[in-house]
CSV table of C-alpha atoms (C1' of nucleotides) in Angstrom, one decimal:
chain,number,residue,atom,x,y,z
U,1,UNK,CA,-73.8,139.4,77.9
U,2,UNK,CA,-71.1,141.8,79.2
U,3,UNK,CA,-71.0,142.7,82.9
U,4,UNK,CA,-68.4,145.2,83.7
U,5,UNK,CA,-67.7,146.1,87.1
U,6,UNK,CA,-65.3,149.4,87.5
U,7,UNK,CA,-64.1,150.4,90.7
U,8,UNK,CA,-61.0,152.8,89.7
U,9,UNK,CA,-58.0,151.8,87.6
U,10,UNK,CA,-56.0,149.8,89.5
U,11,UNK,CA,-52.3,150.8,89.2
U,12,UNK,CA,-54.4,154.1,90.3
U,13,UNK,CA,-54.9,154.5,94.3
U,14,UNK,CA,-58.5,155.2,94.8
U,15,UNK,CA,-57.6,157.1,98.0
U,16,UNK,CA,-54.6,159.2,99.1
U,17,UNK,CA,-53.8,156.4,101.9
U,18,UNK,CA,-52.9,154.1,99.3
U,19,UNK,CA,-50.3,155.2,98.3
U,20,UNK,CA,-48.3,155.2,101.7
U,21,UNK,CA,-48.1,151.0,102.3
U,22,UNK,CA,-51.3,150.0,101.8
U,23,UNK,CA,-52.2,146.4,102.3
U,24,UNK,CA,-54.5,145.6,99.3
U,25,UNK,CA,-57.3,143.4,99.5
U,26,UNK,CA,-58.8,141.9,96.3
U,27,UNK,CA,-61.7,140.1,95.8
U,28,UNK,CA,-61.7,138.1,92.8
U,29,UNK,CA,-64.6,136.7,90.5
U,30,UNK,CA,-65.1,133.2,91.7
U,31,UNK,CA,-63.2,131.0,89.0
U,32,UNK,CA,-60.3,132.4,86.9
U,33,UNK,CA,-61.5,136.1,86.6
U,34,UNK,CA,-58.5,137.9,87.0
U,35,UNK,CA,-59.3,141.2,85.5
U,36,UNK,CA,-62.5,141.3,88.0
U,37,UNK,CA,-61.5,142.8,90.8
U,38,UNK,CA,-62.6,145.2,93.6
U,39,UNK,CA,-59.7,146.7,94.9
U,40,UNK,CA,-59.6,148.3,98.3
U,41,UNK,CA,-56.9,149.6,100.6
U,42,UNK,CA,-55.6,150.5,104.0
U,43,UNK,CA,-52.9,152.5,104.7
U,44,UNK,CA,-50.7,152.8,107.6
U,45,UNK,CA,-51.2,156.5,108.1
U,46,UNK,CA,-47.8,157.2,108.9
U,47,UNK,CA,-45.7,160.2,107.2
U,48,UNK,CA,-44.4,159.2,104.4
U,49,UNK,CA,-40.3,158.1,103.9
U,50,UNK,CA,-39.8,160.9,101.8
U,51,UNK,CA,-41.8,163.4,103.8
U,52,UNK,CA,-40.1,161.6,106.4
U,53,UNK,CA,-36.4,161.7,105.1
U,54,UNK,CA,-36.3,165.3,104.5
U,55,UNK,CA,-37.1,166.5,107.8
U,56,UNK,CA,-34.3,163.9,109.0
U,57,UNK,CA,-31.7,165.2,106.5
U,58,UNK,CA,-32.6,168.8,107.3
U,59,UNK,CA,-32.3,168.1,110.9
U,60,UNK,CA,-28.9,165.8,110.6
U,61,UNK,CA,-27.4,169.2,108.7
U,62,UNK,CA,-26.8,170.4,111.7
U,63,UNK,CA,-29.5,172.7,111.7
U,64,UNK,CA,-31.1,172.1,115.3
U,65,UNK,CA,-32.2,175.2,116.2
U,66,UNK,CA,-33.5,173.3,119.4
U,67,UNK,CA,-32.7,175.8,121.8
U,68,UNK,CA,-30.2,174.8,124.9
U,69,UNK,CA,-31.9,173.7,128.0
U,70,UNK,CA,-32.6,175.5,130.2
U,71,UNK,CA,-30.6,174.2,134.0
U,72,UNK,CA,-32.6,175.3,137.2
U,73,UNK,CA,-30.1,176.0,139.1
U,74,UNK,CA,-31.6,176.2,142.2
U,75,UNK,CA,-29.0,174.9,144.3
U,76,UNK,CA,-25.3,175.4,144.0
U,77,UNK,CA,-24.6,171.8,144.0
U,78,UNK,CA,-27.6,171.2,141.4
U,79,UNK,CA,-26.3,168.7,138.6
U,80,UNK,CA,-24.7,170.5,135.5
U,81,UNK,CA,-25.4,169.0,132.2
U,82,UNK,CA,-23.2,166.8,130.6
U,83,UNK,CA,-19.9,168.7,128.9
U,84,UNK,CA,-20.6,171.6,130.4
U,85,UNK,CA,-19.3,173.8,132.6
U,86,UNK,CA,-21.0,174.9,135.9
U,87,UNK,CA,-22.6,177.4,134.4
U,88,UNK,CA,-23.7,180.9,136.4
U,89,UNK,CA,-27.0,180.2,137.5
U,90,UNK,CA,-29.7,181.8,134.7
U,91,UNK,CA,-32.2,182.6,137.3
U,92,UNK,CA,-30.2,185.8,138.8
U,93,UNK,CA,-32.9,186.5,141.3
U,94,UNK,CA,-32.6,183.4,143.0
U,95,UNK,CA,-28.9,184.4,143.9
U,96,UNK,CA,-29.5,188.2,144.7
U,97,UNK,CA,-32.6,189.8,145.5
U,98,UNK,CA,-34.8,186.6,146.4
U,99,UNK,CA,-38.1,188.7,146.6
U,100,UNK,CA,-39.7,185.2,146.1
U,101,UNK,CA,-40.8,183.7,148.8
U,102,UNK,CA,-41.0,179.9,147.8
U,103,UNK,CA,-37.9,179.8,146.7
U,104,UNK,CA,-36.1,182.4,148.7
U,105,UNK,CA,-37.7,182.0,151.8
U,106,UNK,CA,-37.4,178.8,154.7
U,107,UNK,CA,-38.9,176.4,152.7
U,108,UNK,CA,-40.2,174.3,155.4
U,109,UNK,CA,-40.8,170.7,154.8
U,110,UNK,CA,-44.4,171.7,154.9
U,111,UNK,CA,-45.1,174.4,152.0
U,112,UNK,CA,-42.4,172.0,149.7
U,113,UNK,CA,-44.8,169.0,150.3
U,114,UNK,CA,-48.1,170.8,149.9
U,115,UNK,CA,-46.3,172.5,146.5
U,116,UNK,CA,-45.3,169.8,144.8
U,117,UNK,CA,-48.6,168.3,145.3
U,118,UNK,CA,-50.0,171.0,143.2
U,119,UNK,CA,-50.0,172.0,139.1
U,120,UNK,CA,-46.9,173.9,139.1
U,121,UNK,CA,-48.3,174.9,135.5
U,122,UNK,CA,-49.7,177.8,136.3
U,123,UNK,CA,-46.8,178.7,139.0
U,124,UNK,CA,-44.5,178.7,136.5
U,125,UNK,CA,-45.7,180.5,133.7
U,126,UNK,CA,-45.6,183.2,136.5
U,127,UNK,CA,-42.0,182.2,137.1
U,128,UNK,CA,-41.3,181.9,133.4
U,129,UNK,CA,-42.1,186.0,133.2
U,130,UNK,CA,-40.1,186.4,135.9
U,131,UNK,CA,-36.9,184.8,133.9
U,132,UNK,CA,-37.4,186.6,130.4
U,133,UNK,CA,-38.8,189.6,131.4
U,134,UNK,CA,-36.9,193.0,130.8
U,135,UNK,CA,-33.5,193.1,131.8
U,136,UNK,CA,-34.1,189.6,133.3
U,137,UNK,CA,-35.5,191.4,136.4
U,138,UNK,CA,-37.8,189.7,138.9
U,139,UNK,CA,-41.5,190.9,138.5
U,140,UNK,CA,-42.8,189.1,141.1
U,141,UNK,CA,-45.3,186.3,141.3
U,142,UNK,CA,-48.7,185.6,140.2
U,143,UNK,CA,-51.7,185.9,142.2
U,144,UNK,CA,-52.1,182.6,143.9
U,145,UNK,CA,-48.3,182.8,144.8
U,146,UNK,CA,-49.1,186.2,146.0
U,147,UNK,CA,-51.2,185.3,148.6
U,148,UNK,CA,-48.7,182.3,149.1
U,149,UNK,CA,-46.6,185.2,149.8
U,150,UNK,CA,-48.5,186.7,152.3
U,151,UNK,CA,-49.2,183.6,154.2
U,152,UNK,CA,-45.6,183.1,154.8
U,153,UNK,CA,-44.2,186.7,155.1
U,154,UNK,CA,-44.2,186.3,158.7
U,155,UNK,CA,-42.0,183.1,158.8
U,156,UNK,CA,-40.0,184.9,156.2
U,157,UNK,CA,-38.7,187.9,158.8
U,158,UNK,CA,-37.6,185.1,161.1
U,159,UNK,CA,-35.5,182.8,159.0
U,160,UNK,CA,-34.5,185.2,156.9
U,161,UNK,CA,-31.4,183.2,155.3
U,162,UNK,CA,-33.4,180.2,154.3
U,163,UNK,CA,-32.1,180.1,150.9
U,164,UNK,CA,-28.8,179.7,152.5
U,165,UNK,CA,-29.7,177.2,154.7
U,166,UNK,CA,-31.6,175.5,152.4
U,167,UNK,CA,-29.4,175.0,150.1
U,168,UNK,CA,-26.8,174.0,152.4
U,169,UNK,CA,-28.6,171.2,153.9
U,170,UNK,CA,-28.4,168.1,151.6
U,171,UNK,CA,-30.7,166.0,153.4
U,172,UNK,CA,-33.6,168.6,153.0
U,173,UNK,CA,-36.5,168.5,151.2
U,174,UNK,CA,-35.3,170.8,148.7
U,175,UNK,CA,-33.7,168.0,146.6
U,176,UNK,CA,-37.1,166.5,145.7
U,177,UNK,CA,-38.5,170.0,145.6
U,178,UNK,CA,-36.2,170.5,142.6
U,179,UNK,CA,-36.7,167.8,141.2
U,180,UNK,CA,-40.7,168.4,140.9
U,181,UNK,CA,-39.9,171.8,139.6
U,182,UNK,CA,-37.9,170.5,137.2
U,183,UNK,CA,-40.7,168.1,135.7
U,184,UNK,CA,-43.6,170.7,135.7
U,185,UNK,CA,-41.5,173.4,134.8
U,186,UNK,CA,-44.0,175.7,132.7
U,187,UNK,CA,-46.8,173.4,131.9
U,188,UNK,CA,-44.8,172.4,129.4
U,189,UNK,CA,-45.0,168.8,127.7
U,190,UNK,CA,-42.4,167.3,130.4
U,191,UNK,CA,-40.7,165.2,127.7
U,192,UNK,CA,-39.9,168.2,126.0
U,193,UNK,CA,-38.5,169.6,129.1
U,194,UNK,CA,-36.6,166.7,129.1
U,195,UNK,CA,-35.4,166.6,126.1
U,196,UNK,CA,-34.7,170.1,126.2
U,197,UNK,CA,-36.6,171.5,123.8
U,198,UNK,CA,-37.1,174.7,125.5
U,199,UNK,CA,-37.9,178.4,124.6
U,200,UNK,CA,-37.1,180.2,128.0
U,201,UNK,CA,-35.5,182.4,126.1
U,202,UNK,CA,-37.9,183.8,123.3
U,203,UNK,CA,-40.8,182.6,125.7
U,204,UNK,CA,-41.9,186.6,125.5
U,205,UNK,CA,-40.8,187.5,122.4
U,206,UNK,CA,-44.8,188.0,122.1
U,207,UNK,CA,-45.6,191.1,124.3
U,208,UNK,CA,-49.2,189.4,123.3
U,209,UNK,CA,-48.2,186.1,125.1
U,210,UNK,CA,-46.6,187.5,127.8
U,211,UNK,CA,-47.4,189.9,130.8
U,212,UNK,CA,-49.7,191.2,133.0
U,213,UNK,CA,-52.7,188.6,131.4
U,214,UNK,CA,-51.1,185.6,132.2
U,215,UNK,CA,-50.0,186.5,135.5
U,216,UNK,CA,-53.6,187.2,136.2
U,217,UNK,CA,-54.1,182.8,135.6
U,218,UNK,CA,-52.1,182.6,138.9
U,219,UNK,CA,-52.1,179.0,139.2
U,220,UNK,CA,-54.8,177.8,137.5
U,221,UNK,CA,-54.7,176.4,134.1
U,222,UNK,CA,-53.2,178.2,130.6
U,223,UNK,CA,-53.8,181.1,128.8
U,224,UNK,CA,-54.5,179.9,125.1
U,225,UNK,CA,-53.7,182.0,122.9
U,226,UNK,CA,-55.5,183.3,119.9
U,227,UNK,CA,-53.6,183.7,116.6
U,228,UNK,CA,-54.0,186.8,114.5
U,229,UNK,CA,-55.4,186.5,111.2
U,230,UNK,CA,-52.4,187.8,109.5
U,231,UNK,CA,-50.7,184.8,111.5
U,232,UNK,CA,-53.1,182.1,110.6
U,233,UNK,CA,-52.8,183.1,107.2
U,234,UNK,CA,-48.4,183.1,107.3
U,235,UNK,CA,-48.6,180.0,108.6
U,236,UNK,CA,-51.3,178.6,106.1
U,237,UNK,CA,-49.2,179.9,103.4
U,238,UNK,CA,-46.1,178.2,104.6
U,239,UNK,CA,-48.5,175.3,105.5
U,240,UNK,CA,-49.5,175.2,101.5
U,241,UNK,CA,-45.5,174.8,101.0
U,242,UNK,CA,-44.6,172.9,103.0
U,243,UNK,CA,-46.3,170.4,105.7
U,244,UNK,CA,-43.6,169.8,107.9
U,245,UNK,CA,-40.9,171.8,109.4
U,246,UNK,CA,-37.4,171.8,109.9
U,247,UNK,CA,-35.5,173.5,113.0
U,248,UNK,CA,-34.6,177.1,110.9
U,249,UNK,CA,-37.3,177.3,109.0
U,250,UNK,CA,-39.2,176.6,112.4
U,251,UNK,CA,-37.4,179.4,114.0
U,252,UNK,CA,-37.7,181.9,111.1
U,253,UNK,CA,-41.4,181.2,111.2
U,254,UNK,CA,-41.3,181.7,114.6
U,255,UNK,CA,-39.4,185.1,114.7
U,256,UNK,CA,-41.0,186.0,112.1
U,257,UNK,CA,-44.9,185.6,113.4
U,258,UNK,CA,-43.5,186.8,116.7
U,259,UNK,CA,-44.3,183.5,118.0
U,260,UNK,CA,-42.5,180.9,120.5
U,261,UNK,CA,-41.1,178.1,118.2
U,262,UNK,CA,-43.0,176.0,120.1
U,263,UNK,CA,-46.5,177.3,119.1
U,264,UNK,CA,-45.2,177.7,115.6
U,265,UNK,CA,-44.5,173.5,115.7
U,266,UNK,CA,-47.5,173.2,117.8
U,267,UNK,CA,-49.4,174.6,115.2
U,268,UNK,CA,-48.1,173.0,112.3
U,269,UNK,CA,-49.1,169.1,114.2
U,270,UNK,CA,-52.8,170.5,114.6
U,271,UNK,CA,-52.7,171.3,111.1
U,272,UNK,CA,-51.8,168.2,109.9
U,273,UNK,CA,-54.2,166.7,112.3
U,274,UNK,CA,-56.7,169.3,110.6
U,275,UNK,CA,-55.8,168.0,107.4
U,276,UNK,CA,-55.8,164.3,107.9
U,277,UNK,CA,-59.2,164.5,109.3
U,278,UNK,CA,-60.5,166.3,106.4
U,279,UNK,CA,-58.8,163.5,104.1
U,280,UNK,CA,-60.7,161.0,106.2
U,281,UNK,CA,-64.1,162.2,105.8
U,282,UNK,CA,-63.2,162.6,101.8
U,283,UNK,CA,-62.5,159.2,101.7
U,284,UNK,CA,-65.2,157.9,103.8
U,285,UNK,CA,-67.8,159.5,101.8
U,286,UNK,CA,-66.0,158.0,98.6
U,287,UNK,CA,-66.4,154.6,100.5
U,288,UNK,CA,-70.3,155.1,101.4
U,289,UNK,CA,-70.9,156.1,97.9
U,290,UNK,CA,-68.9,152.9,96.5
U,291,UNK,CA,-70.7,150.9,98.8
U,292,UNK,CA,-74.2,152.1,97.5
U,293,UNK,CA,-72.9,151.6,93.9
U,294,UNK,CA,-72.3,148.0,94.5
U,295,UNK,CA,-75.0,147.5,96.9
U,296,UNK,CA,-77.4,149.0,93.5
U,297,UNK,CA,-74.9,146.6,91.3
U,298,UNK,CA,-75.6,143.4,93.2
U,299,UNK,CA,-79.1,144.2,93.6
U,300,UNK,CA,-79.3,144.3,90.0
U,301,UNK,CA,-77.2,141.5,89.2
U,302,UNK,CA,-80.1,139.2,91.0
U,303,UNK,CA,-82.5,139.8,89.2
U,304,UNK,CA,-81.3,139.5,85.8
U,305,UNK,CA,-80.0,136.2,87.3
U,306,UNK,CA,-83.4,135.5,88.3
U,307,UNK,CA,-85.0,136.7,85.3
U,308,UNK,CA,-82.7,134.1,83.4
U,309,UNK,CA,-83.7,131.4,85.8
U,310,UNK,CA,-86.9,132.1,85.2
U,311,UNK,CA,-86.2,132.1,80.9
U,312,UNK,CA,-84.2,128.9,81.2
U,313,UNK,CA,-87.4,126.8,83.0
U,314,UNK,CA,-90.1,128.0,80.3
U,315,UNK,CA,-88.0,127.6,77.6
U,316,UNK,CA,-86.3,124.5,78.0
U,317,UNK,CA,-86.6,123.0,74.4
U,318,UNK,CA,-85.2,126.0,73.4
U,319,UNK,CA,-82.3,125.8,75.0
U,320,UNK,CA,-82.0,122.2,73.8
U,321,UNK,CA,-81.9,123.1,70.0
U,322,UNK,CA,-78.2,122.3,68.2
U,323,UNK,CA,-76.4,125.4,67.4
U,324,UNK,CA,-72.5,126.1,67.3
U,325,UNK,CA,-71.8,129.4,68.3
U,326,UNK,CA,-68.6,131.3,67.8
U,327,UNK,CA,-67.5,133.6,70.8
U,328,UNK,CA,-64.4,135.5,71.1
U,329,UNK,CA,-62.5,135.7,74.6
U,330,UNK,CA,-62.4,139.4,75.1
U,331,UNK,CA,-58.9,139.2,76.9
U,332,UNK,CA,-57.2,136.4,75.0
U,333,UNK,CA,-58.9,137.5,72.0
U,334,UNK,CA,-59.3,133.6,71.4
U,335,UNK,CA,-62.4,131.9,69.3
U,336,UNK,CA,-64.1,129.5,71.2
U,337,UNK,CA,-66.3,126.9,69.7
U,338,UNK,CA,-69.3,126.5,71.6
U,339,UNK,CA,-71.8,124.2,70.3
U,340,UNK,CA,-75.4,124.5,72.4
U,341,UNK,CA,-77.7,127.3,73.1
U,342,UNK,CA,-77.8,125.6,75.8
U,343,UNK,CA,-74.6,125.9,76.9
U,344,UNK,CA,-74.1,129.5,75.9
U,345,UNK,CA,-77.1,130.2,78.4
U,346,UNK,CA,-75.7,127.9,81.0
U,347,UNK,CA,-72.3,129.9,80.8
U,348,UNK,CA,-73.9,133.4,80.8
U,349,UNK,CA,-76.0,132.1,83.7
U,350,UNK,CA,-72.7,131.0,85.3
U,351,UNK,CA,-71.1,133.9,84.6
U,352,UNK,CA,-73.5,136.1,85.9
U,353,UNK,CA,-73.7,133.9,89.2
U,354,UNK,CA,-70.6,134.5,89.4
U,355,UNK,CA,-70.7,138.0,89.1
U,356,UNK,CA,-73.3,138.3,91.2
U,357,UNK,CA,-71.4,136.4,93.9
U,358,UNK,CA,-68.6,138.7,93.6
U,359,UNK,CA,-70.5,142.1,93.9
U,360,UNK,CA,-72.0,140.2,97.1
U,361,UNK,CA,-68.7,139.1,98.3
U,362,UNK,CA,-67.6,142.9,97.4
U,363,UNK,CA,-70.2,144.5,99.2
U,364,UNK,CA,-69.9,142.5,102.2
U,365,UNK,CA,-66.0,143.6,102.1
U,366,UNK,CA,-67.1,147.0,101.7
U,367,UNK,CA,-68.8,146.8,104.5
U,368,UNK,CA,-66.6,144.9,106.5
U,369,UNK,CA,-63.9,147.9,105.9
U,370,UNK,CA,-66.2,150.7,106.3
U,371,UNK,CA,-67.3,149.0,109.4
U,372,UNK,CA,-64.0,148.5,110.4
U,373,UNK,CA,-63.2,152.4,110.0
U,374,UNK,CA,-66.1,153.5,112.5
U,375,UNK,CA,-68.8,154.4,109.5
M,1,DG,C1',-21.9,143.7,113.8
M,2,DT,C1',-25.2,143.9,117.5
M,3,DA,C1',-27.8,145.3,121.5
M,4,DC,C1',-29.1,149.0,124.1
M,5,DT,C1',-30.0,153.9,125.2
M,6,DT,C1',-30.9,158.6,124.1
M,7,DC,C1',-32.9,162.1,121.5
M,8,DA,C1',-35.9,164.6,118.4
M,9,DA,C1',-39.9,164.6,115.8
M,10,DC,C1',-44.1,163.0,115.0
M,11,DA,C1',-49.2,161.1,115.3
M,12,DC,C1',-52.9,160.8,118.0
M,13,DA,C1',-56.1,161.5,121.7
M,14,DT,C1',-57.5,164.6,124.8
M,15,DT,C1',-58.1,168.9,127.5
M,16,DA,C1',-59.2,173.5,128.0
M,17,DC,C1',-59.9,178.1,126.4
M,18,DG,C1',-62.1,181.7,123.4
M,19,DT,C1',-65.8,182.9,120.5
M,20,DC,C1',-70.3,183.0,118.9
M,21,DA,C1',-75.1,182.1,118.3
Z,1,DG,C1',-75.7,187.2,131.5
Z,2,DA,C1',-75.9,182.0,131.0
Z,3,DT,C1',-75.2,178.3,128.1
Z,4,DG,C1',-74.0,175.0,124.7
Z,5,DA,C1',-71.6,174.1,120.3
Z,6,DC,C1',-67.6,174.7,117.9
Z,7,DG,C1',-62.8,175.7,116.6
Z,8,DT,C1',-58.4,175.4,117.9
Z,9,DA,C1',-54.2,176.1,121.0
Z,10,DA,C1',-52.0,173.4,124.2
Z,11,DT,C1',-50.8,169.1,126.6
Z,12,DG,C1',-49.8,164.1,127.4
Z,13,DT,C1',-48.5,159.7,125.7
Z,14,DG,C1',-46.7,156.3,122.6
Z,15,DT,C1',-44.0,155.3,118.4
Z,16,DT,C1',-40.3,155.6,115.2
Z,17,DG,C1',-35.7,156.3,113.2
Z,18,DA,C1',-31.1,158.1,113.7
Z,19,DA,C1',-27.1,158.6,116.3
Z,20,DG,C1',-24.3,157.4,120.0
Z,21,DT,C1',-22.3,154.0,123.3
DNA sequence: GTACTTCAACACATTACGTCA
DNA sequence: GATGACGTAATGTGTTGAAGT
C-alpha cells in the first residue's frame, strides 16, 4: 500500500514569507519517516537584507536628498543648529512686516497658553503657505486664525512692539511657545520634524496642494489630497521597478509628479502596505485550502484504517497462513524479507496508523498556525 | 573594542478625508 | 441631501541598522 502525502517540494517555499527567515516547523511520521513531512513556515515579515542593503548603500553614497531643516527662528536668541552659523531668520515676515498677530502681536501669557493647548496642525499649514508662497510674502492666516486676529486687534494697537518685547524677555512664555511650535510644526509626523526631514521648501511645488483650499481648513484637520490618475499610474510604474526608494530617486519622483517628497515616500509605505496585505490574503487562502486537503486526507486515512481493522478480525486465519514476501524499501531501494501475511498486514496497518496520525497531527498544526494568523 | 546616542528609513496600526452607491 | 462603505492619503509609534561619539 502506498500513501503519499505532498504538500510542496520542500527546498521550495510554499509561501513568499518563507523565504525571508522563516522558522520551519515539521511534523514528521511517527517512527523513522523522514521523507514524510508537512512543512510549514513563518516568516518575520521584515524587508529583506538585500532589499534592505540597497536602500542603505544608496543612502550611505551620499545621496540624502533629505532636505535641511528648517530653524524657526522665532526669537533672535533661538538655538542654531549644530555647525552652523546663525543663519538669517527664513521666516522674513516675522522680522519685517509682522501682519500676524500671534506671532507679531503681545503674546500675552494667555493666548500662548490657550495656543499651545490646541492642534497647531491646521495653524500651520496656514503658516506653511505663508513661508513658500510667492516671493516668500506673507498671505496672511487661515480662517480660524483670522478671527483669532480679530479678537486681538484691539490689544494689538496698544502694545504695538510686542514682538520686540517679547522676544527680549527671557523669562516669558514665549520660550515654551516655541518650543510647541516647534513640535507641531505642520501636522507633520513630529519625529520627522525632528529629524529634519522637512519639505518647507517644495511644500507648494503643487499649486494643487497648496492655496486658497487649504487655508479654507483653518485649524481643523488636513486636506488629503487626491492623486491624479496619471500620478497613480507614475508611481505604480516606478512601484513595478522598484519597491523601495532611495533619496534622488525619491526626489526625482517627487519633482517629477509635482509632488512633496514626502507624499511621494508616503505613498510608496502605503503601497507596500497595499501589497503585503494582498500577499497575506494569497497565502491565507493557500493555507485554508491545505487545511481542507488534509482535513479530506485524514478523514480518509480513517477509514481505510478502519476498513483494515475490520478485514484483519474476520479474516484472522488468513492472516495466519506462512508466506515469505519480498518487499523493496522504496528509499533505500533495499529487499526485505518478510515472512507472514500477517505481518505484511500488521505493517501496512501500522503504517497507515501512522500516517493517519501524522495527517491528524498535520491538521491540528494547520490549524494551530492558521489560528495563530487570525483565520 | 565596546557602550551609548543619533539619525534615517521602515513596518504597522490608525485616523481622517474623498468618493460613490 | 444624508449615510454608510470603501479606498487611500496622512499621521503616530516602535524597531532596526549604520554612523558617530
Amino acid at each position: 500500500m502506498e500513501l503519499a502525502l505532498s504538500l510542496g517540494e520542500a527546498q521550495k517555499p510554499l509561501f513568499s514569507f518563507l523565504d525571508k527567515s522563516p522558522q520551519q516547523l515539521m511534523v514528521h511520521a511517527g517512527g523513522s519517516n523522514k521523507d514524510l513531512g508537512f512543512c510549514m513556515g513563518l516568516g518575520g515579515g521584515r524587508r529583506s537584507e538585500k532589499d534592505h542593503q540597497s536602500n542603505e548603500d544608496e543612502r550611505r553614497s551620499g545621496s540624502s536628498s533629505s532636505d535641511p531643516p528648517v530653524q524657526l527662528d522665532l526669537l533672535p536668541f533661538s538655538p542654531v543648529p549644530r555647525g552652523q552659523p546663525p543663519a538669517q531668520p527664513r521666516f522674513p515676515w516675522l522680522a519685517q512686516n509682522c501682519k500676524y498677530p500671534l506671532l507679531s502681536t503681545s503674546f500675552n501669557s494667555f493666548c500662548i497658553r490657550a495656543l499651545i493647548r490646541l492642534d497647531f496642525r491646521g495653524l500651520f499649514e496656514g503658516s506653511q503657505d505663508m513661508v513658500t508662497s510667492e516671493q516668500g510674502s506673507f498671505n496672511g492666516p487661515a480662517k480660524g486664525l483670522e478671527v483669532h486676529r480679530k479678537s486681538l486687534a484691539a490689544e494689538e494697537t496698544e502694545d504695538g512692539a510686542a514682538a520686540a518685547a517679547m522676544s527680549s524677555s527671557p523669562n516669558s512664555t514665549a520660550s515654551s511657545f516655541q518650543m510647541d511650535f516647534a513640535v507641531y510644526r505642520s501636522g507633520r509626523n513630529k519625529r520627522d520634524f525632528e529629524a529634519g526631514n522637512n519639505e518647507v521648501e517644495t511644500e507648494r511645488a503643487s499649486s494643487r496642494n497648496g492655496s486658497d483650499e487649504e487655508l479654507e481648513n483653518g485649524l481643523g484637520g488636513r486636506k488629503k489630497l487626491r492623486l491624479t490618475k496619471d500620478q497613480s499610474a507614475f508611481l505604480e510604474e516606478s512601484f513595478k521597478e522598484h519597491h523601495t526608494l532611495n533619496p534622488k530617486q525619491k526626489l526625482a519622483l517627487a519633482n517629477q509628479l509635482n509632488l512633496r517628497p514626502r507624499q511621494v515616500e508616503v505613498w510608496f509605505q502605503n503601497r507596500r502596505a497595499r501589497t503585503k496585505l494582498k500577499q497575506t490574503e494569497v497565502d491565507c487562502e493557500y493555507l485554508k485550502r491545505c487545511c481542507e486537503n488534509l482535513t479530506e486526507e485524514n478523514r480518509r486515512l480513517h477509514k481505510e484504517l478502519q476498513e483494515l481493522r475490520a478485514l484483519k478480525t474476520s479474516q484472522p486465519f488468513y492472516m495466519q497462513l506462512p508466506a515469505t514476501t519480498l518487499t523493496m524499501c522504496p528509499s533505500c531501494e533495499r529487499v526485505a524479507t518478510t515472512t507472514t501475511a500477517t505481518a505484511t498486514a500488521t505493517a501496512t496497518m501500522a503504517a497507515a496508523t501512522a500516517a493517519a496520525s501524522t495527517t491528524t497531527t498535520a491538521t491540528t498544526s494547520t490549524t494551530l498556525t492558521l489560528a495563530k494568523a487570525g483565520i
